[in-house]
C-alpha cells in the first residue's frame, strides 16, 4: 500500500511542527521519555475520545524502564476527553481535532492524518476513539494502526458492543485487539480474550471487566507491533520471535 504523499519527510519529519493543520499541539512541559530525546524508542500516538483507561494502561506500560516505547502524542476528537488530562499528567503532548471544525469527514481525516504523521509514529493506537477513520488515514499508516474493541469480533461490531452483547443474551463476550483496515472493526486479529457474562451484569459492570482484559492486551499488542513482531498474511496476524524479526 502506498504511503500518503502528505507525510513529512527529511528534515521536516525530524521534528513536530509548531502549527498543525487543525488545532495545535499542546506541548507537555518537562517531557520525560517522549518527544525527540530517546533514540531507538518506538513512538506511539494514541487517539482517544473519552475516559482513557486504555490510554492509561499504555502510559503505564511505556513508563516501565525496559518498555522500549514512548507515547509521544495523544489526540482527542473533543476537548473534554478525560484522556487528555491523563496525557498531560504523564507529560505527553496533546492535541484536539474536532470534526465540527471541518466541512466534511474527509477533511477531518486529512487533518488528523497530517497531525499524526508529523509525530512519526511507529504505531498508532485507537484507544476508545469513537470515530470511523477514512481510507486516507488508514492508508497513511499501513499495518501500523491498532484498535481495541469490547467484543469478540466479528460479533457485535460498532459503538454499542457491550450493550448489544447483553441484549442478545450471550454467555461469553470479551475484547479484540486488531489491526485497523478500511472496514469498521474488521482488520486482522492480534489478541482476543473471553469474558463471561455474570448474572446481574449491567453494561457498566460487564464493560469494566472487559476493560481489564483490554488493559492487559493492548499494551502488549502495541509493543509487539512496534517491535516488528507481527506478520500478517491475509486475515491472519501471527507473532514472530525477536530472532525472526532480524532475519
Ligand atoms: C474500550 O472498551 C474500547 O474498546 C471501546 O471504548 C472503550 C474505551 O474505554 N472502543 P477507555 O476510554 O479506554 O476507558
PDB file of C-alpha atoms and ligand atoms in Angstrom:
ATOM      1  CA  UNK A   1       0.000   0.000   0.000  1.00  0.00           C
ATOM      2  CA  UNK A   2       1.337   3.405  -0.798  1.00  0.00           C
ATOM      3  CA  UNK A   3       2.157   5.988   1.803  1.00  0.00           C
ATOM      4  CA  UNK A   4       0.246   9.190   1.701  1.00  0.00           C
ATOM      5  CA  UNK A   5       2.104  11.960  -0.090  1.00  0.00           C
ATOM      6  CA  UNK A   6       1.442  14.299   2.783  1.00  0.00           C
ATOM      7  CA  UNK A   7       3.682  12.506   5.236  1.00  0.00           C
ATOM      8  CA  UNK A   8       6.561  14.761   6.014  1.00  0.00           C
ATOM      9  CA  UNK A   9       9.995  13.553   5.123  1.00  0.00           C
ATOM     10  CA  UNK A  10      13.586  14.578   5.619  1.00  0.00           C
ATOM     11  CA  UNK A  11      14.348  17.485   7.908  1.00  0.00           C
ATOM     12  CA  UNK A  12      10.690  18.395   8.303  1.00  0.00           C
ATOM     13  CA  UNK A  13       9.896  14.944   9.590  1.00  0.00           C
ATOM     14  CA  UNK A  14      12.549  15.040  12.265  1.00  0.00           C
ATOM     15  CA  UNK A  15      10.560  17.432  14.380  1.00  0.00           C
ATOM     16  CA  UNK A  16       6.951  18.114  15.205  1.00  0.00           C
ATOM     17  CA  UNK A  17       5.507  21.240  13.616  1.00  0.00           C
ATOM     18  CA  UNK A  18       4.832  24.320  15.692  1.00  0.00           C
ATOM     19  CA  UNK A  19       1.460  24.663  13.974  1.00  0.00           C
ATOM     20  CA  UNK A  20      -0.595  21.764  12.794  1.00  0.00           C
ATOM     21  CA  UNK A  21      -3.373  21.743  10.219  1.00  0.00           C
ATOM     22  CA  UNK A  22      -6.097  21.729  12.815  1.00  0.00           C
ATOM     23  CA  UNK A  23      -5.861  22.698  16.446  1.00  0.00           C
ATOM     24  CA  UNK A  24      -2.358  22.918  17.740  1.00  0.00           C
ATOM     25  CA  UNK A  25      -0.193  20.604  19.733  1.00  0.00           C
ATOM     26  CA  UNK A  26      -0.160  21.441  23.370  1.00  0.00           C
ATOM     27  CA  UNK A  27       3.391  20.862  24.448  1.00  0.00           C
ATOM     28  CA  UNK A  28       3.994  18.859  27.567  1.00  0.00           C
ATOM     29  CA  UNK A  29       6.344  20.566  29.961  1.00  0.00           C
ATOM     30  CA  UNK A  30       9.356  18.664  31.249  1.00  0.00           C
ATOM     31  CA  UNK A  31       8.793  15.749  28.975  1.00  0.00           C
ATOM     32  CA  UNK A  32      10.392  12.648  30.270  1.00  0.00           C
ATOM     33  CA  UNK A  33      10.659   9.877  27.665  1.00  0.00           C
ATOM     34  CA  UNK A  34       8.557  11.473  24.973  1.00  0.00           C
ATOM     35  CA  UNK A  35       9.488  13.721  22.091  1.00  0.00           C
ATOM     36  CA  UNK A  36      12.841  13.570  20.457  1.00  0.00           C
ATOM     37  CA  UNK A  37      15.083  12.711  23.347  1.00  0.00           C
ATOM     38  CA  UNK A  38      15.432   8.942  23.357  1.00  0.00           C
ATOM     39  CA  UNK A  39      16.916   7.040  20.431  1.00  0.00           C
ATOM     40  CA  UNK A  40      15.546   3.632  19.418  1.00  0.00           C
ATOM     41  CA  UNK A  41      12.429   4.051  21.490  1.00  0.00           C
ATOM     42  CA  UNK A  42       9.337   3.189  19.470  1.00  0.00           C
ATOM     43  CA  UNK A  43       6.971   6.095  19.030  1.00  0.00           C
ATOM     44  CA  UNK A  44       3.305   5.574  19.815  1.00  0.00           C
ATOM     45  CA  UNK A  45       0.488   8.005  19.021  1.00  0.00           C
ATOM     46  CA  UNK A  46      -2.783   7.334  20.832  1.00  0.00           C
ATOM     47  CA  UNK A  47      -6.232   8.528  19.736  1.00  0.00           C
ATOM     48  CA  UNK A  48      -8.934   8.833  22.388  1.00  0.00           C
ATOM     49  CA  UNK A  49     -12.470  10.133  22.760  1.00  0.00           C
ATOM     50  CA  UNK A  50     -13.321   9.608  26.379  1.00  0.00           C
ATOM     51  CA  UNK A  51     -12.291   8.201  29.707  1.00  0.00           C
ATOM     52  CA  UNK A  52      -8.891   6.978  28.568  1.00  0.00           C
ATOM     53  CA  UNK A  53      -8.376   3.968  30.806  1.00  0.00           C
ATOM     54  CA  UNK A  54      -6.761   2.122  27.895  1.00  0.00           C
ATOM     55  CA  UNK A  55      -4.530   5.122  27.295  1.00  0.00           C
ATOM     56  CA  UNK A  56      -3.566   4.948  30.957  1.00  0.00           C
ATOM     57  CA  UNK A  57      -2.604   1.295  30.547  1.00  0.00           C
ATOM     58  CA  UNK A  58      -0.387   2.325  27.630  1.00  0.00           C
ATOM     59  CA  UNK A  59       1.158   5.200  29.558  1.00  0.00           C
ATOM     60  CA  UNK A  60       1.876   2.911  32.484  1.00  0.00           C
ATOM     61  CA  UNK A  61       3.402   0.263  30.228  1.00  0.00           C
ATOM     62  CA  UNK A  62       5.527   2.860  28.416  1.00  0.00           C
ATOM     63  CA  UNK A  63       6.782   4.174  31.750  1.00  0.00           C
ATOM     64  CA  UNK A  64       8.373   0.818  32.543  1.00  0.00           C
ATOM     65  CA  UNK A  65      12.130   1.266  32.069  1.00  0.00           C
ATOM     66  CA  UNK A  66      12.502  -1.605  29.612  1.00  0.00           C
ATOM     67  CA  UNK A  67       9.326  -0.963  27.626  1.00  0.00           C
ATOM     68  CA  UNK A  68      11.169   0.346  24.580  1.00  0.00           C
ATOM     69  CA  UNK A  69       8.252   2.589  23.698  1.00  0.00           C
ATOM     70  CA  UNK A  70       7.054   6.108  24.390  1.00  0.00           C
ATOM     71  CA  UNK A  71       3.660   7.689  23.912  1.00  0.00           C
ATOM     72  CA  UNK A  72       4.688  10.814  22.004  1.00  0.00           C
ATOM     73  CA  UNK A  73       1.285  12.335  21.292  1.00  0.00           C
ATOM     74  CA  UNK A  74      -2.320  11.887  22.419  1.00  0.00           C
ATOM     75  CA  UNK A  75      -5.035  13.221  20.122  1.00  0.00           C
ATOM     76  CA  UNK A  76      -8.702  13.567  21.022  1.00  0.00           C
ATOM     77  CA  UNK A  77     -11.701  14.444  18.894  1.00  0.00           C
ATOM     78  CA  UNK A  78     -13.177  16.559  21.690  1.00  0.00           C
ATOM     79  CA  UNK A  79     -11.545  18.872  24.204  1.00  0.00           C
ATOM     80  CA  UNK A  80     -13.364  17.326  27.178  1.00  0.00           C
ATOM     81  CA  UNK A  81     -11.921  13.848  26.726  1.00  0.00           C
ATOM     82  CA  UNK A  82     -10.506  12.794  30.084  1.00  0.00           C
ATOM     83  CA  UNK A  83      -7.712  11.007  28.233  1.00  0.00           C
ATOM     84  CA  UNK A  84      -6.177  14.417  27.506  1.00  0.00           C
ATOM     85  CA  UNK A  85      -5.832  15.045  31.207  1.00  0.00           C
ATOM     86  CA  UNK A  86      -4.170  11.674  31.686  1.00  0.00           C
ATOM     87  CA  UNK A  87      -1.708  12.548  28.926  1.00  0.00           C
ATOM     88  CA  UNK A  88      -0.900  15.920  30.441  1.00  0.00           C
ATOM     89  CA  UNK A  89      -0.279  14.311  33.807  1.00  0.00           C
ATOM     90  CA  UNK A  90       2.139  11.920  32.101  1.00  0.00           C
ATOM     91  CA  UNK A  91       3.803  14.914  30.384  1.00  0.00           C
ATOM     92  CA  UNK A  92       2.809  13.799  26.915  1.00  0.00           C
ATOM     93  CA  UNK A  93       1.946  16.266  24.132  1.00  0.00           C
ATOM     94  CA  UNK A  94      -1.757  16.543  23.348  1.00  0.00           C
ATOM     95  CA  UNK A  95      -3.870  17.854  20.504  1.00  0.00           C
ATOM     96  CA  UNK A  96      -7.563  18.110  19.702  1.00  0.00           C
ATOM     97  CA  UNK A  97      -9.029  17.698  16.225  1.00  0.00           C
ATOM     98  CA  UNK A  98     -12.768  18.368  16.242  1.00  0.00           C
ATOM     99  CA  UNK A  99     -15.000  17.135  13.420  1.00  0.00           C
ATOM    100  CA  UNK A 100     -17.091  20.285  13.863  1.00  0.00           C
ATOM    101  CA  UNK A 101     -14.133  22.379  12.700  1.00  0.00           C
ATOM    102  CA  UNK A 102     -14.143  20.662   9.308  1.00  0.00           C
ATOM    103  CA  UNK A 103     -16.569  20.909   6.416  1.00  0.00           C
ATOM    104  CA  UNK A 104     -16.701  17.146   5.870  1.00  0.00           C
ATOM    105  CA  UNK A 105     -15.347  13.842   7.077  1.00  0.00           C
ATOM    106  CA  UNK A 106     -12.589  13.710   4.516  1.00  0.00           C
ATOM    107  CA  UNK A 107     -11.079  16.982   5.598  1.00  0.00           C
ATOM    108  CA  UNK A 108     -11.275  15.865   9.243  1.00  0.00           C
ATOM    109  CA  UNK A 109      -9.466  12.656   8.282  1.00  0.00           C
ATOM    110  CA  UNK A 110      -6.782  14.560   6.413  1.00  0.00           C
ATOM    111  CA  UNK A 111      -6.151  16.956   9.275  1.00  0.00           C
ATOM    112  CA  UNK A 112      -5.913  14.068  11.696  1.00  0.00           C
ATOM    113  CA  UNK A 113      -3.650  12.157   9.346  1.00  0.00           C
ATOM    114  CA  UNK A 114      -1.234  15.044   8.933  1.00  0.00           C
ATOM    115  CA  UNK A 115      -1.126  15.729  12.638  1.00  0.00           C
ATOM    116  CA  UNK A 116      -0.419  12.096  13.481  1.00  0.00           C
ATOM    117  CA  UNK A 117       2.088  11.652  10.653  1.00  0.00           C
ATOM    118  CA  UNK A 118       4.080  14.642  11.866  1.00  0.00           C
ATOM    119  CA  UNK A 119       4.652  12.788  15.132  1.00  0.00           C
ATOM    120  CA  UNK A 120       6.336   9.972  13.133  1.00  0.00           C
ATOM    121  CA  UNK A 121       4.607   7.092  14.894  1.00  0.00           C
ATOM    122  CA  UNK A 122       5.790   3.510  14.772  1.00  0.00           C
ATOM    123  CA  UNK A 123       2.312   2.565  15.989  1.00  0.00           C
ATOM    124  CA  UNK A 124      -0.977   4.456  16.029  1.00  0.00           C
ATOM    125  CA  UNK A 125      -3.297   3.151  18.693  1.00  0.00           C
ATOM    126  CA  UNK A 126      -7.049   3.772  18.801  1.00  0.00           C
ATOM    127  CA  UNK A 127      -7.885   3.533  22.484  1.00  0.00           C
ATOM    128  CA  UNK A 128     -11.578   4.262  22.747  1.00  0.00           C
ATOM    129  CA  UNK A 129     -11.558   6.585  19.739  1.00  0.00           C
ATOM    130  CA  UNK A 130     -15.191   6.754  18.737  1.00  0.00           C
ATOM    131  CA  UNK A 131     -14.808   7.902  15.133  1.00  0.00           C
ATOM    132  CA  UNK A 132     -14.616   5.877  11.975  1.00  0.00           C
ATOM    133  CA  UNK A 133     -11.351   6.658  10.226  1.00  0.00           C
ATOM    134  CA  UNK A 134     -11.466   7.047   6.486  1.00  0.00           C
ATOM    135  CA  UNK A 135      -9.149   5.466   3.916  1.00  0.00           C
ATOM    136  CA  UNK A 136      -6.853   8.484   3.750  1.00  0.00           C
ATOM    137  CA  UNK A 137      -5.960   7.994   7.372  1.00  0.00           C
ATOM    138  CA  UNK A 138      -5.678   4.212   7.341  1.00  0.00           C
ATOM    139  CA  UNK A 139      -3.565   4.137   4.160  1.00  0.00           C
ATOM    140  CA  UNK A 140      -1.067   6.572   5.634  1.00  0.00           C
ATOM    141  CA  UNK A 141      -0.013   4.051   8.305  1.00  0.00           C
ATOM    142  CA  UNK A 142      -0.220   0.655   6.654  1.00  0.00           C
ATOM    143  CA  UNK A 143      -0.180  -2.206   9.147  1.00  0.00           C
ATOM    144  CA  UNK A 144       0.586   0.179  11.971  1.00  0.00           C
ATOM    145  CA  UNK A 145      -2.850   1.132  13.321  1.00  0.00           C
ATOM    146  CA  UNK A 146      -4.278  -0.888  16.217  1.00  0.00           C
ATOM    147  CA  UNK A 147      -7.737  -0.785  17.743  1.00  0.00           C
ATOM    148  CA  UNK A 148      -9.289  -2.361  20.782  1.00  0.00           C
ATOM    149  CA  UNK A 149     -12.941  -3.335  20.650  1.00  0.00           C
ATOM    150  CA  UNK A 150     -15.094  -4.579  23.541  1.00  0.00           C
ATOM    151  CA  UNK A 151     -16.469  -7.761  21.969  1.00  0.00           C
ATOM    152  CA  UNK A 152     -15.216 -10.950  20.434  1.00  0.00           C
ATOM    153  CA  UNK A 153     -15.202  -9.824  16.810  1.00  0.00           C
ATOM    154  CA  UNK A 154     -16.795 -10.403  14.391  1.00  0.00           C
ATOM    155  CA  UNK A 155     -19.682 -10.384  16.886  1.00  0.00           C
ATOM    156  CA  UNK A 156     -21.103  -7.016  17.922  1.00  0.00           C
ATOM    157  CA  UNK A 157     -19.210  -4.530  15.830  1.00  0.00           C
ATOM    158  CA  UNK A 158     -19.925  -0.844  16.318  1.00  0.00           C
ATOM    159  CA  UNK A 159     -20.298   1.628  19.126  1.00  0.00           C
ATOM    160  CA  UNK A 160     -22.601  -0.357  21.453  1.00  0.00           C
ATOM    161  CA  UNK A 161     -20.903  -3.726  21.558  1.00  0.00           C
ATOM    162  CA  UNK A 162     -21.317  -4.370  25.280  1.00  0.00           C
ATOM    163  CA  UNK A 163     -24.962  -3.299  25.368  1.00  0.00           C
ATOM    164  CA  UNK A 164     -25.761  -5.423  22.329  1.00  0.00           C
ATOM    165  CA  UNK A 165     -23.980  -8.483  23.701  1.00  0.00           C
ATOM    166  CA  UNK A 166     -26.020  -8.209  26.906  1.00  0.00           C
ATOM    167  CA  UNK A 167     -29.262  -7.688  24.984  1.00  0.00           C
ATOM    168  CA  UNK A 168     -28.519 -10.714  22.826  1.00  0.00           C
ATOM    169  CA  UNK A 169     -28.087 -12.825  25.930  1.00  0.00           C
ATOM    170  CA  UNK A 170     -24.622 -14.199  25.170  1.00  0.00           C
ATOM    171  CA  UNK A 171     -22.921 -16.083  27.999  1.00  0.00           C
ATOM    172  CA  UNK A 172     -19.433 -15.084  26.934  1.00  0.00           C
ATOM    173  CA  UNK A 173     -18.175 -11.896  25.355  1.00  0.00           C
ATOM    174  CA  UNK A 174     -14.765 -10.213  25.608  1.00  0.00           C
ATOM    175  CA  UNK A 175     -12.401  -7.969  23.732  1.00  0.00           C
ATOM    176  CA  UNK A 176     -10.470  -7.973  20.490  1.00  0.00           C
ATOM    177  CA  UNK A 177      -7.241  -6.137  19.735  1.00  0.00           C
ATOM    178  CA  UNK A 178      -6.881  -5.927  15.980  1.00  0.00           C
ATOM    179  CA  UNK A 179      -5.151  -4.112  13.150  1.00  0.00           C
ATOM    180  CA  UNK A 180      -7.251  -1.436  11.523  1.00  0.00           C
ATOM    181  CA  UNK A 181      -8.192  -1.729   7.879  1.00  0.00           C
ATOM    182  CA  UNK A 182     -10.659   0.252   5.826  1.00  0.00           C
ATOM    183  CA  UNK A 183     -13.723  -1.529   7.249  1.00  0.00           C
ATOM    184  CA  UNK A 184     -15.094  -0.885  10.711  1.00  0.00           C
ATOM    185  CA  UNK A 185     -13.955  -3.283  13.469  1.00  0.00           C
ATOM    186  CA  UNK A 186     -12.653  -5.640  10.844  1.00  0.00           C
ATOM    187  CA  UNK A 187      -8.857  -5.928  10.423  1.00  0.00           C
ATOM    188  CA  UNK A 188      -6.666  -8.937  11.318  1.00  0.00           C
ATOM    189  CA  UNK A 189      -6.969 -10.048  14.944  1.00  0.00           C
ATOM    190  CA  UNK A 190      -3.908  -9.931  17.203  1.00  0.00           C
ATOM    191  CA  UNK A 191      -5.437 -10.896  20.528  1.00  0.00           C
ATOM    192  CA  UNK A 192      -8.803 -11.824  21.947  1.00  0.00           C
ATOM    193  CA  UNK A 193      -9.826 -12.540  25.487  1.00  0.00           C
ATOM    194  CA  UNK A 194     -13.109 -14.061  26.617  1.00  0.00           C
ATOM    195  CA  UNK A 195     -15.075 -12.543  29.489  1.00  0.00           C
ATOM    196  CA  UNK A 196     -18.035 -14.492  30.898  1.00  0.00           C
ATOM    197  CA  UNK A 197     -21.285 -12.621  31.391  1.00  0.00           C
ATOM    198  CA  UNK A 198     -22.331 -12.919  35.036  1.00  0.00           C
ATOM    199  CA  UNK A 199     -25.842 -12.913  36.472  1.00  0.00           C
ATOM    200  CA  UNK A 200     -26.804  -9.351  37.346  1.00  0.00           C
ATOM    201  CA  UNK A 201     -24.342  -7.747  34.953  1.00  0.00           C
ATOM    202  CA  UNK A 202     -25.336  -4.400  33.551  1.00  0.00           C
ATOM    203  CA  UNK A 203     -23.490  -2.649  30.728  1.00  0.00           C
ATOM    204  CA  UNK A 204     -21.106  -0.770  33.012  1.00  0.00           C
ATOM    205  CA  UNK A 205     -20.177  -3.732  35.163  1.00  0.00           C
ATOM    206  CA  UNK A 206     -19.569  -6.026  32.223  1.00  0.00           C
ATOM    207  CA  UNK A 207     -17.640  -3.318  30.364  1.00  0.00           C
ATOM    208  CA  UNK A 208     -15.362  -2.790  33.357  1.00  0.00           C
ATOM    209  CA  UNK A 209     -14.383  -6.476  33.363  1.00  0.00           C
ATOM    210  CA  UNK A 210     -13.833  -6.354  29.598  1.00  0.00           C
ATOM    211  CA  UNK A 211     -11.637  -3.290  30.003  1.00  0.00           C
ATOM    212  CA  UNK A 212      -9.447  -5.135  32.485  1.00  0.00           C
ATOM    213  CA  UNK A 213      -8.622  -7.538  29.664  1.00  0.00           C
ATOM    214  CA  UNK A 214      -8.080  -4.691  27.203  1.00  0.00           C
ATOM    215  CA  UNK A 215      -5.655  -3.053  29.626  1.00  0.00           C
ATOM    216  CA  UNK A 216      -3.644  -6.266  29.677  1.00  0.00           C
ATOM    217  CA  UNK A 217      -3.657  -6.962  25.936  1.00  0.00           C
ATOM    218  CA  UNK A 218      -3.453  -3.546  24.299  1.00  0.00           C
ATOM    219  CA  UNK A 219      -0.020  -2.511  25.647  1.00  0.00           C
ATOM    220  CA  UNK A 220       1.339  -5.937  24.753  1.00  0.00           C
ATOM    221  CA  UNK A 221      -0.021  -5.677  21.210  1.00  0.00           C
ATOM    222  CA  UNK A 222       1.378  -2.166  20.763  1.00  0.00           C
ATOM    223  CA  UNK A 223       4.814  -3.249  21.893  1.00  0.00           C
ATOM    224  CA  UNK A 224       4.876  -6.339  19.667  1.00  0.00           C
ATOM    225  CA  UNK A 225       3.694  -4.371  16.640  1.00  0.00           C
ATOM    226  CA  UNK A 226       6.254  -1.647  17.310  1.00  0.00           C
ATOM    227  CA  UNK A 227       8.992  -4.268  17.515  1.00  0.00           C
ATOM    228  CA  UNK A 228       8.000  -5.653  14.133  1.00  0.00           C
ATOM    229  CA  UNK A 229       6.881  -8.925  15.684  1.00  0.00           C
ATOM    230  CA  UNK A 230       3.549  -9.090  13.891  1.00  0.00           C
ATOM    231  CA  UNK A 231       3.367 -10.743  10.466  1.00  0.00           C
ATOM    232  CA  UNK A 232       0.140 -10.503   8.520  1.00  0.00           C
ATOM    233  CA  UNK A 233      -0.990 -12.811   5.753  1.00  0.00           C
ATOM    234  CA  UNK A 234      -4.463 -12.057   4.543  1.00  0.00           C
ATOM    235  CA  UNK A 235      -6.683 -12.008   7.604  1.00  0.00           C
ATOM    236  CA  UNK A 236      -4.220 -13.850   9.802  1.00  0.00           C
ATOM    237  CA  UNK A 237      -1.845 -11.988  12.081  1.00  0.00           C
ATOM    238  CA  UNK A 238       0.937 -14.069  13.601  1.00  0.00           C
ATOM    239  CA  UNK A 239       3.574 -13.272  16.164  1.00  0.00           C
ATOM    240  CA  UNK A 240       7.184 -13.983  15.303  1.00  0.00           C
ATOM    241  CA  UNK A 241      10.142 -14.225  17.630  1.00  0.00           C
ATOM    242  CA  UNK A 242      12.661 -11.407  18.071  1.00  0.00           C
ATOM    243  CA  UNK A 243      15.222 -13.565  16.208  1.00  0.00           C
ATOM    244  CA  UNK A 244      12.882 -13.922  13.245  1.00  0.00           C
ATOM    245  CA  UNK A 245      12.465 -10.144  13.103  1.00  0.00           C
ATOM    246  CA  UNK A 246      16.166  -9.610  12.492  1.00  0.00           C
ATOM    247  CA  UNK A 247      16.335 -12.271   9.785  1.00  0.00           C
TER     248      UNK A 247
HETATM  249  C1  LIG B   1     -12.993   0.448  25.383  1.00  0.00           C
HETATM  250  O1  LIG B   1     -13.749  -0.607  25.901  1.00  0.00           O
HETATM  251  C2  LIG B   1     -12.778   0.319  23.902  1.00  0.00           C
HETATM  252  O2  LIG B   1     -12.725  -0.993  23.479  1.00  0.00           O
HETATM  253  C3  LIG B   1     -14.020   0.965  23.352  1.00  0.00           C
HETATM  254  O3  LIG B   1     -14.245   2.071  24.185  1.00  0.00           O
HETATM  255  C4  LIG B   1     -13.729   1.780  25.480  1.00  0.00           C
HETATM  256  C5  LIG B   1     -12.819   2.908  25.823  1.00  0.00           C
HETATM  257  O4  LIG B   1     -12.523   2.931  27.186  1.00  0.00           O
HETATM  258  N1  LIG B   1     -13.873   1.301  21.968  1.00  0.00           N
HETATM  259  P1  LIG B   1     -11.436   3.918  27.769  1.00  0.00           P
HETATM  260  O5  LIG B   1     -11.743   5.307  27.238  1.00  0.00           O
HETATM  261  O6  LIG B   1     -10.099   3.441  27.319  1.00  0.00           O
HETATM  262  O7  LIG B   1     -11.613   3.831  29.253  1.00  0.00           O
END
